[in-house]
Coordinates of C-alpha atoms and ligand atoms in Angstrom, one line a residue:
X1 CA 9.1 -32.8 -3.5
X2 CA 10.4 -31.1 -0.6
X3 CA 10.1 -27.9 -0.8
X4 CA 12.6 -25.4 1.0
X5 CA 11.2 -24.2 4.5
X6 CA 10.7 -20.5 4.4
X7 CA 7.9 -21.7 1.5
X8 CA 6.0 -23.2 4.5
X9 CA 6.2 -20.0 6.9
X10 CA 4.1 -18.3 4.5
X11 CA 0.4 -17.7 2.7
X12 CA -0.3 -17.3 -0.5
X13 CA -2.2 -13.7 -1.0
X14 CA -6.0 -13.6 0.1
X15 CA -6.8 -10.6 -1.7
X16 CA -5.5 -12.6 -5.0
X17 CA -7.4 -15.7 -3.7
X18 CA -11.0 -13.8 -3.5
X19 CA -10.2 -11.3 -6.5
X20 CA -9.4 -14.8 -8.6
X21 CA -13.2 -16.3 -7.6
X22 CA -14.7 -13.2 -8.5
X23 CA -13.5 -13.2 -11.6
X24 CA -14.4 -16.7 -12.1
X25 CA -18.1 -16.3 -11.4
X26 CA -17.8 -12.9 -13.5
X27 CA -16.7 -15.4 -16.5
X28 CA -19.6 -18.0 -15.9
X29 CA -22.2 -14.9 -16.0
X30 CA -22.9 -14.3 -12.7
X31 CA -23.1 -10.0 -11.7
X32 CA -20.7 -9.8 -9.4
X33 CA -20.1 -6.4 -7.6
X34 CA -16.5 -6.5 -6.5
X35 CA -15.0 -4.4 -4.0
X36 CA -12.5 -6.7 -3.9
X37 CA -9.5 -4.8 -5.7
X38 CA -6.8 -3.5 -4.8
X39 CA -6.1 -1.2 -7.6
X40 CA -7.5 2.0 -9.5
X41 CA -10.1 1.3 -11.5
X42 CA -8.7 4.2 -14.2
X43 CA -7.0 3.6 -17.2
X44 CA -3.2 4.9 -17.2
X45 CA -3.6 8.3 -18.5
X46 CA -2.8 9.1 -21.9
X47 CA 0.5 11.1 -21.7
X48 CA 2.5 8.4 -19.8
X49 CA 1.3 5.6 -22.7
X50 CA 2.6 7.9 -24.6
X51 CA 5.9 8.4 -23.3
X52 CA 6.5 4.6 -23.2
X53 CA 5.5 4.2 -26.5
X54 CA 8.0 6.9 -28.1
X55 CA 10.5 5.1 -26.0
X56 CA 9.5 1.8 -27.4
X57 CA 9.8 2.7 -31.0
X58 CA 13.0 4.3 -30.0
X59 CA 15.0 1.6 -29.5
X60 CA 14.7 1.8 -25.2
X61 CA 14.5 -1.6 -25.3
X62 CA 17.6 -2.9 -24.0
X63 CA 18.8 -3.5 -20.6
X64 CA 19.4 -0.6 -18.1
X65 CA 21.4 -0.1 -14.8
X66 CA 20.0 -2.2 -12.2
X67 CA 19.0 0.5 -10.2
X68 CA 17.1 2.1 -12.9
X69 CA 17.4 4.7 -15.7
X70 CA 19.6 7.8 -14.5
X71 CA 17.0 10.2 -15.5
X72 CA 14.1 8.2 -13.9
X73 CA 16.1 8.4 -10.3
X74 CA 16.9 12.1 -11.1
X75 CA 13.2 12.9 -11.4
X76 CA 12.1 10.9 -8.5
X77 CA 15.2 12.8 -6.2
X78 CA 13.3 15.8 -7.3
X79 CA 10.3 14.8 -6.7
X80 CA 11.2 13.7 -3.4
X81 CA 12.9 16.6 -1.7
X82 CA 10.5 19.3 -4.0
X83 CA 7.2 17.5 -2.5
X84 CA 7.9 15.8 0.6
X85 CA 11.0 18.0 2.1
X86 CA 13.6 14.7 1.8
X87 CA 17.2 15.9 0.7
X88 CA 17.4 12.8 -1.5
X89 CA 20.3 13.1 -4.7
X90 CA 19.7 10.0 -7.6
X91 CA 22.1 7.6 -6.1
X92 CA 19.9 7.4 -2.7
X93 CA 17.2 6.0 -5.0
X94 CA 17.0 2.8 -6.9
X95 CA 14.1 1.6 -9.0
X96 CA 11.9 -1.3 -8.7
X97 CA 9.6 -3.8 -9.8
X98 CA 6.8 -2.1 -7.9
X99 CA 6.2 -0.6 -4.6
X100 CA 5.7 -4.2 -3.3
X101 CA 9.0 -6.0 -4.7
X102 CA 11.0 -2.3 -3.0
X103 CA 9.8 -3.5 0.2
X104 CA 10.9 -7.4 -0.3
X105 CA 14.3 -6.0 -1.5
X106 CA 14.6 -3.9 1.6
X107 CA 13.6 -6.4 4.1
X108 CA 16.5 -9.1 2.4
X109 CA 19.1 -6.5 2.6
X110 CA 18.5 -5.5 6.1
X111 CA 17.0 -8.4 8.3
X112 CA 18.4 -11.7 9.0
X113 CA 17.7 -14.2 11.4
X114 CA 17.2 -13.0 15.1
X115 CA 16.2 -9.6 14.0
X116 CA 12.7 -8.1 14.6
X117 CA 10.4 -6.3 12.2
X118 CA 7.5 -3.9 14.3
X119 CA 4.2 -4.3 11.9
X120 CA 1.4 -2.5 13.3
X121 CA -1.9 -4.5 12.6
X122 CA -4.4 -4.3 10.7
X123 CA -1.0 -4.5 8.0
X124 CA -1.1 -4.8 4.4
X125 CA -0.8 -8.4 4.1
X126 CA 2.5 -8.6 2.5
X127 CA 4.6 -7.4 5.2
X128 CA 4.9 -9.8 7.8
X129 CA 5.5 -12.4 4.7
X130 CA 8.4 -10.5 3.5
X131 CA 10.0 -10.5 6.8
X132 CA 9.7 -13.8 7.7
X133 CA 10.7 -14.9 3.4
X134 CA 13.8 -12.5 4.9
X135 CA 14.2 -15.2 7.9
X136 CA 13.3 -11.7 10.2
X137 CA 10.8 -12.3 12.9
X138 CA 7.2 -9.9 12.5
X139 CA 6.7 -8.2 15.6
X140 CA 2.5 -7.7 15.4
X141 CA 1.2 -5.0 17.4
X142 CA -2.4 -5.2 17.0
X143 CA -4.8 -1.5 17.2
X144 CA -8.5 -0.9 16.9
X145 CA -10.8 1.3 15.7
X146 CA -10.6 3.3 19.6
X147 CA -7.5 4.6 18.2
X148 CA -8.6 5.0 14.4
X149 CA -6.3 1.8 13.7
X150 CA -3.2 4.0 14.4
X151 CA -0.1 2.8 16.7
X152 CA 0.5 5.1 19.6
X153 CA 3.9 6.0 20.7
X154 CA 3.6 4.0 24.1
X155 CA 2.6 1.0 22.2
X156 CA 5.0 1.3 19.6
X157 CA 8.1 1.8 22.6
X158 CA 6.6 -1.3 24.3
X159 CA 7.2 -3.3 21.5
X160 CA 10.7 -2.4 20.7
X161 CA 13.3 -5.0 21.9
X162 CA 17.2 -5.0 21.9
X163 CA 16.7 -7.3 18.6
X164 CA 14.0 -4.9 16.7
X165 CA 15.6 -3.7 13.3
X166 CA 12.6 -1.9 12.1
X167 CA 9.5 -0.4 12.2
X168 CA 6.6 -0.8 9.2
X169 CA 4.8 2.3 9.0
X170 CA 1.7 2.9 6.0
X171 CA 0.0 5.7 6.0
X172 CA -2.1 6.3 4.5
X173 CA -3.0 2.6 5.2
X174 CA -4.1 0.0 3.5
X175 CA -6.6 -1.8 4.6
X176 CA -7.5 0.7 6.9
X177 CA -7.1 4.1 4.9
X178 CA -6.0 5.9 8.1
X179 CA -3.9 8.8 8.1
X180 CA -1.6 9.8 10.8
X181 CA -1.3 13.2 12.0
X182 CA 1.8 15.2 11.1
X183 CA 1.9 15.6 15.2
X184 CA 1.5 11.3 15.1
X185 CA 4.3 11.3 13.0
X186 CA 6.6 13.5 14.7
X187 CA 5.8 11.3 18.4
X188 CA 6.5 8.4 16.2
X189 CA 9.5 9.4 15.0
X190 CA 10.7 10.9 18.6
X191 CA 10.1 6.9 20.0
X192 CA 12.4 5.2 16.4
X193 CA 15.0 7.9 17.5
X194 CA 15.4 7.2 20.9
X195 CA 15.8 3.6 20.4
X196 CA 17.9 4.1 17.4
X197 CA 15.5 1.8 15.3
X198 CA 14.9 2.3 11.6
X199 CA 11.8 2.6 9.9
X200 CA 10.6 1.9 6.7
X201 CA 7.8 4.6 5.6
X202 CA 5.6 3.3 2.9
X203 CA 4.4 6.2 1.1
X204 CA 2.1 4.5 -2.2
X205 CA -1.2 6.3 -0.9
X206 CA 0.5 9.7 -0.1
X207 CA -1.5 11.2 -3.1
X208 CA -5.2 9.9 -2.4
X209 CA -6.0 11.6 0.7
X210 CA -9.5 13.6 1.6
X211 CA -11.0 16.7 3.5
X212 CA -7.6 18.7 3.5
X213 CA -5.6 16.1 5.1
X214 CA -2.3 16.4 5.1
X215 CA 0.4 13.8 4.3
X216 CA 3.7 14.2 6.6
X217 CA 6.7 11.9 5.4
X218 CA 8.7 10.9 8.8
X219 CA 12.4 11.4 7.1
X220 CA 11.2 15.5 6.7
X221 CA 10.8 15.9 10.6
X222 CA 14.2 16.4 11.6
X223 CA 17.6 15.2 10.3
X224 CA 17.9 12.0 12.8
X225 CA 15.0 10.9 11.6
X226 CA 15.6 11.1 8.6
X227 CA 19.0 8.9 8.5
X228 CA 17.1 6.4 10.3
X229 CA 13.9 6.6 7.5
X230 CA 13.9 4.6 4.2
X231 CA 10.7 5.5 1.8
X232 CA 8.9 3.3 -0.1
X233 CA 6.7 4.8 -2.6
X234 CA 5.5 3.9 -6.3
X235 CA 3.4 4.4 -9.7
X236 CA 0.8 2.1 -8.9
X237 CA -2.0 4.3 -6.8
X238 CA -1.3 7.4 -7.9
X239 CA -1.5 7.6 -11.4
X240 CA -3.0 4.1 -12.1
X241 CA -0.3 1.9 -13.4
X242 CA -0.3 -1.0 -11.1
X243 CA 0.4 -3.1 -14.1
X244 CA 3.3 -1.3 -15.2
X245 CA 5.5 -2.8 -12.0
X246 CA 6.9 0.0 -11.1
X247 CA 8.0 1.1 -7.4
X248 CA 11.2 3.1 -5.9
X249 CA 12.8 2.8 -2.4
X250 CA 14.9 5.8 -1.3
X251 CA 17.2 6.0 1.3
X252 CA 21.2 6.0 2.4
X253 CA 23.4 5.0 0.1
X254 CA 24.9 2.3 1.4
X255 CA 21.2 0.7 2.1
X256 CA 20.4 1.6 -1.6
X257 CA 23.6 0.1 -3.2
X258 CA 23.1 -3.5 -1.2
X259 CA 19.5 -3.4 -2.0
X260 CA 20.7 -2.6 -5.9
X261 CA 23.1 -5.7 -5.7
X262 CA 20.5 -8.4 -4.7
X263 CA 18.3 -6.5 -7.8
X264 CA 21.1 -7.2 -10.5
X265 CA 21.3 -11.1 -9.2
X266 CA 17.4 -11.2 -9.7
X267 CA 15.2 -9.0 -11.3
X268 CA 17.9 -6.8 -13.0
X269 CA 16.4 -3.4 -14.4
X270 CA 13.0 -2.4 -14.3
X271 CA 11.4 -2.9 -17.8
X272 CA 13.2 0.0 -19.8
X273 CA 10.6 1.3 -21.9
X274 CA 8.0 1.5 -18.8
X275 CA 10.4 3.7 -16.8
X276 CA 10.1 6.5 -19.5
X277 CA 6.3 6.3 -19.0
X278 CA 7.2 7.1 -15.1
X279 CA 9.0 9.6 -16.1
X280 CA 6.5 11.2 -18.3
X281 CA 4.0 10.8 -14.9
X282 CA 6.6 12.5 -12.6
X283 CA 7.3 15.7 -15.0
X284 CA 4.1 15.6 -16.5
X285 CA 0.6 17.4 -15.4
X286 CA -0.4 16.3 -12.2
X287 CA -4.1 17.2 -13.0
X288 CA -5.3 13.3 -14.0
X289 CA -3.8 12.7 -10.4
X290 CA -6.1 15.1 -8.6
X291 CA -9.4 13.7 -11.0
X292 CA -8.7 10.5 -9.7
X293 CA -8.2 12.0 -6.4
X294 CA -11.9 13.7 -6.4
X295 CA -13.5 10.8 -8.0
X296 CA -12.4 8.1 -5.3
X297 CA -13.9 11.1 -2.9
X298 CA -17.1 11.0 -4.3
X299 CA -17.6 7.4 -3.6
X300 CA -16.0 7.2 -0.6
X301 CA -18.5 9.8 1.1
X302 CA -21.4 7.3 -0.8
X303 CA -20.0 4.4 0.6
X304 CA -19.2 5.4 4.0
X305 CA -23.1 7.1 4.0
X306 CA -24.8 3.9 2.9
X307 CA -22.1 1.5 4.9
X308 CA -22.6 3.5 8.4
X309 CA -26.8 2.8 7.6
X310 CA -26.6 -0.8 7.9
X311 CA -27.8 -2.3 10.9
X312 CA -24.6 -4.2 12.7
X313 CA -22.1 -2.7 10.5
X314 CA -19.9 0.2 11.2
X315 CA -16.5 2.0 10.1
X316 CA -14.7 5.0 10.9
X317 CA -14.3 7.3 8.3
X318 CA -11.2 7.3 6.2
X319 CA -8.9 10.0 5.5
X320 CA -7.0 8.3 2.8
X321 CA -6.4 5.4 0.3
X322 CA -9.5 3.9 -1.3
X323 CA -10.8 1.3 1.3
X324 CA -13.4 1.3 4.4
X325 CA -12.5 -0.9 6.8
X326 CA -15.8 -2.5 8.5
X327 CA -16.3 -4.0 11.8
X328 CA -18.6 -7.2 11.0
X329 CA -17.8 -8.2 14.9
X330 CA -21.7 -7.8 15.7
X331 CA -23.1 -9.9 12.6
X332 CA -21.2 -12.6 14.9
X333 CA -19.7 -14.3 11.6
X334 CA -15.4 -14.7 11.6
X335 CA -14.4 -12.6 8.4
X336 CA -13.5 -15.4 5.9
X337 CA -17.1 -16.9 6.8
X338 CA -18.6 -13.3 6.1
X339 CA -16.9 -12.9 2.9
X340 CA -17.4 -16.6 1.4
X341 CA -21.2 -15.5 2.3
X342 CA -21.9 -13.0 0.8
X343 CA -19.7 -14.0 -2.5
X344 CA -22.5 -16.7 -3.1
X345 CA -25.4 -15.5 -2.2
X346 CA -25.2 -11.7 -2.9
X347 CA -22.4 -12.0 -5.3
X348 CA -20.4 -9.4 -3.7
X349 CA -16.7 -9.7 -2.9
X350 CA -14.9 -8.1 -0.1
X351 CA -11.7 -8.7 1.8
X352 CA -11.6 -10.7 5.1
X353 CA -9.8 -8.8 7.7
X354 CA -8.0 -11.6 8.8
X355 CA -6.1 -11.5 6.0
X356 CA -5.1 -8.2 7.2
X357 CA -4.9 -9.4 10.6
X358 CA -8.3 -8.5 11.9
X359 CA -10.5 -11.1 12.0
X360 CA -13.3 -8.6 13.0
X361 CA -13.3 -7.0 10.3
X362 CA -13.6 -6.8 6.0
X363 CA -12.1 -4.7 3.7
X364 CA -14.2 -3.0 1.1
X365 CA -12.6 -1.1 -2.0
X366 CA -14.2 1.8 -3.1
X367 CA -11.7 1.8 -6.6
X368 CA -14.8 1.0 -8.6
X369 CA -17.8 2.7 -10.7
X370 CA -21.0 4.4 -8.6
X371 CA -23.8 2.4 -9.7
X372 CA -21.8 -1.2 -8.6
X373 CA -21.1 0.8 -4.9
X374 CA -25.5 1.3 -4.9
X375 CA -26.2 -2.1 -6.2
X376 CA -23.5 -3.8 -4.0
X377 CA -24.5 -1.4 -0.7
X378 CA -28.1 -2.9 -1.2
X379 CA -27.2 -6.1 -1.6
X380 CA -25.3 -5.8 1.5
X381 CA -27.9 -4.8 3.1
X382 CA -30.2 -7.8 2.2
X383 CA -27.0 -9.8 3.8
X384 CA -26.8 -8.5 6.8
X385 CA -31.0 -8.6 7.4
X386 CA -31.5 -12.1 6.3
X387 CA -28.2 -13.4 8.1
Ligands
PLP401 C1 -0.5 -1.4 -3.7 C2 0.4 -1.4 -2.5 C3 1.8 -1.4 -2.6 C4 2.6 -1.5 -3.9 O1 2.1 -2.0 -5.0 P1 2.9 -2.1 -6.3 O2 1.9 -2.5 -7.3 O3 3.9 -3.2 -6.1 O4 3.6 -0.8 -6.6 C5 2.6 -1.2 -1.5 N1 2.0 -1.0 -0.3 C6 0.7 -1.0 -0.2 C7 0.2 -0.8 1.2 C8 -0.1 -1.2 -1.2 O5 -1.5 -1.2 -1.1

């Protein structure tokens, strides 16, 4: 068969490839300690099953508007300018099939061929897929750990060309879990101002963030910024519902209503029912959020402690997310070698950076329970000393 060719101009996920032979040597009875996921370990909390199930048994279980239930776009306008200072009304938001499928509808409503995408690396591995499945050209500017993985103004300006459309910001970042600065931000946003780019900020770790950080969204700096930002944000992280598929991109309303057209020729609405539980999570308690919060603290200071005492191995420490990301450059293996490694013979699963676009590096998730982040930090250990 032939397939069509913007098939070929992309991978298939890594993170899904590795999580997939975890699982498989979970199910033949091996003890695996994965660090693998990319997701909250938590159970969605109670209230928001709740309020999907009322809606369930009442009858929300028809189709919707295409950009999502009135109500849900209400609360996340509100949510929006109350929390993050963005004068956003419902009809600059439509809802989506996750934070991920917000981004691909983005990227086809904006890009076409010719146009250039700026994707700081290390990226989440999606991005520079979705621009190209868009027929828009990724733009990889690569960063270390010298600048705690984070895009400096200069380097962002030298990448910007007469045919760059937009710049991919993600902070807090995964794989990295590096926060910019609210003074980052603002030089960021003086740089996509001056060269009248956009930017699209993509906001799903905003809430998981450590030691008093504090999370600045680049539309609040200043209102040209702000017509030039588009925020990509979801249910996912925050309040553990990754399977629920449920994401929102906000922005002008003329962006919002093309992006809402492609969604009613393919997806249509977001399941109905599971928008009520979204609902439920935006007017709800916020308490199970800050739990989660202080638990993914407790094992990220663990993790980092026992990480940073391996011979060879070394990472700066995160402000955000739920991920280390550790320089393996010095063990003198390329990532995807590391990783396979240690699968078998420690039966521990981590991320190669190259996936991420850092072949020196792995991602660890730290999304799991204590004792697996001890047993898999010794077994690591035994890794790196007997090669
Ligand atoms: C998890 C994640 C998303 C979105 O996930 P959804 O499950 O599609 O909401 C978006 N961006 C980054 C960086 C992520 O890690």
């Amino acid at each position: 068969m032939k397939l069509a060719a913007r098939v070929g101009q992309v991978s298939p996920s890594l993170t899904l490839a590795i999580s997939a032979k975890a699982k498989a040597m979970k199910a033949e009875g091996l003890d695996v300690c994965s660090f693998s996921a990319g997701e909250p370990d938590f159970d969605t909390p109670a209230h928001i099953k709740t309020a999907a199930k009322k809606a369930l048994d009442e009858g929300k279980t028809k189709y919707g508007p295409a950009a999502g239930e009135p109500k849900l776009r209400e609360a996340i306008a509100r949510k929006l300018r109350e929390e993050n200072g963005l004068n956003y009304q419902a009809e600059n938001v439509i809802v989506t099939n996750g934070g991920k499928h917000s981004l691909f509808g983005l990227m086809l409503a904006l890009l076409e061929a010719g146009d250039e995408a700026i994707v700081p690396a290390p990226y989440w591995l999606s991005y520079p897929e979705m621009v190209k499945l868009a027929h828009g050209t990724p733009v990889i500017v690569p960063t270390d750990a010298s600048t705690g993985y984070k895009i400096t103004p200069d380097e962002l300006r030298a990448a910007i060309t007469p045919q760059t459309k937009l710049f991919v910001l993600n902070s807090p970042s995964n794989p990295t879990g590096m926060v910019y600065t609210p003074e980052e931000i603002k030089a960021l946003a003086a740089v996509i101002v001056e060269h009248d780019i956009l930017v699209v900020s993509d906001e799903i770790y905003e809430k998981i963030i450590y030691d008093g950080t504090t999370h600045l969204s680049i539309g609040a700096v200043g209102p040209k910024i702000f017509d030039r930002t588009i925020i990509s944000n979801g249910f996912a992280k925050a309040f553990s519902m990754t399977g629920w598929r449920l994401g929102y991109l906000a922005g002008p309303v003329e962006l919002i209503k093309a992006v809402t057209t492609i969604q009613s020729h393919s997806t249509s609405n977001v399941c109905t029912f599971a928008q009520y539980g979204a609902i439920a999570a935006l007017e709800g308690s916020q308490d199970c959020v800050e739990e989660m919060r202080q638990a993914f603290a407790l094992r990220r200071q663990v993790m980092f402690e026992r990480l940073n005492a391996i011979p060879g191995l070394s990472c700066p420490k995160p402000d955000g997310a739920f991920y280390l990301f550790v320089d393996i450059s010095k063990i003198g293996l390329k990532s995807l070698e590391f990783c396979n490694a240690l699968l078998e013979s420690q039966q521990v699963a981590t991320v190669p950076g190259i996936a991420f676009g850092d072949d020196n590096c792995i991602r660890l998730s730290y999304a799991t329970d204590m004792a697996s982040i001890e047993k898999g930090m010794d077994r690591l250990e035994q890794f790196t000393l007997k090669g």
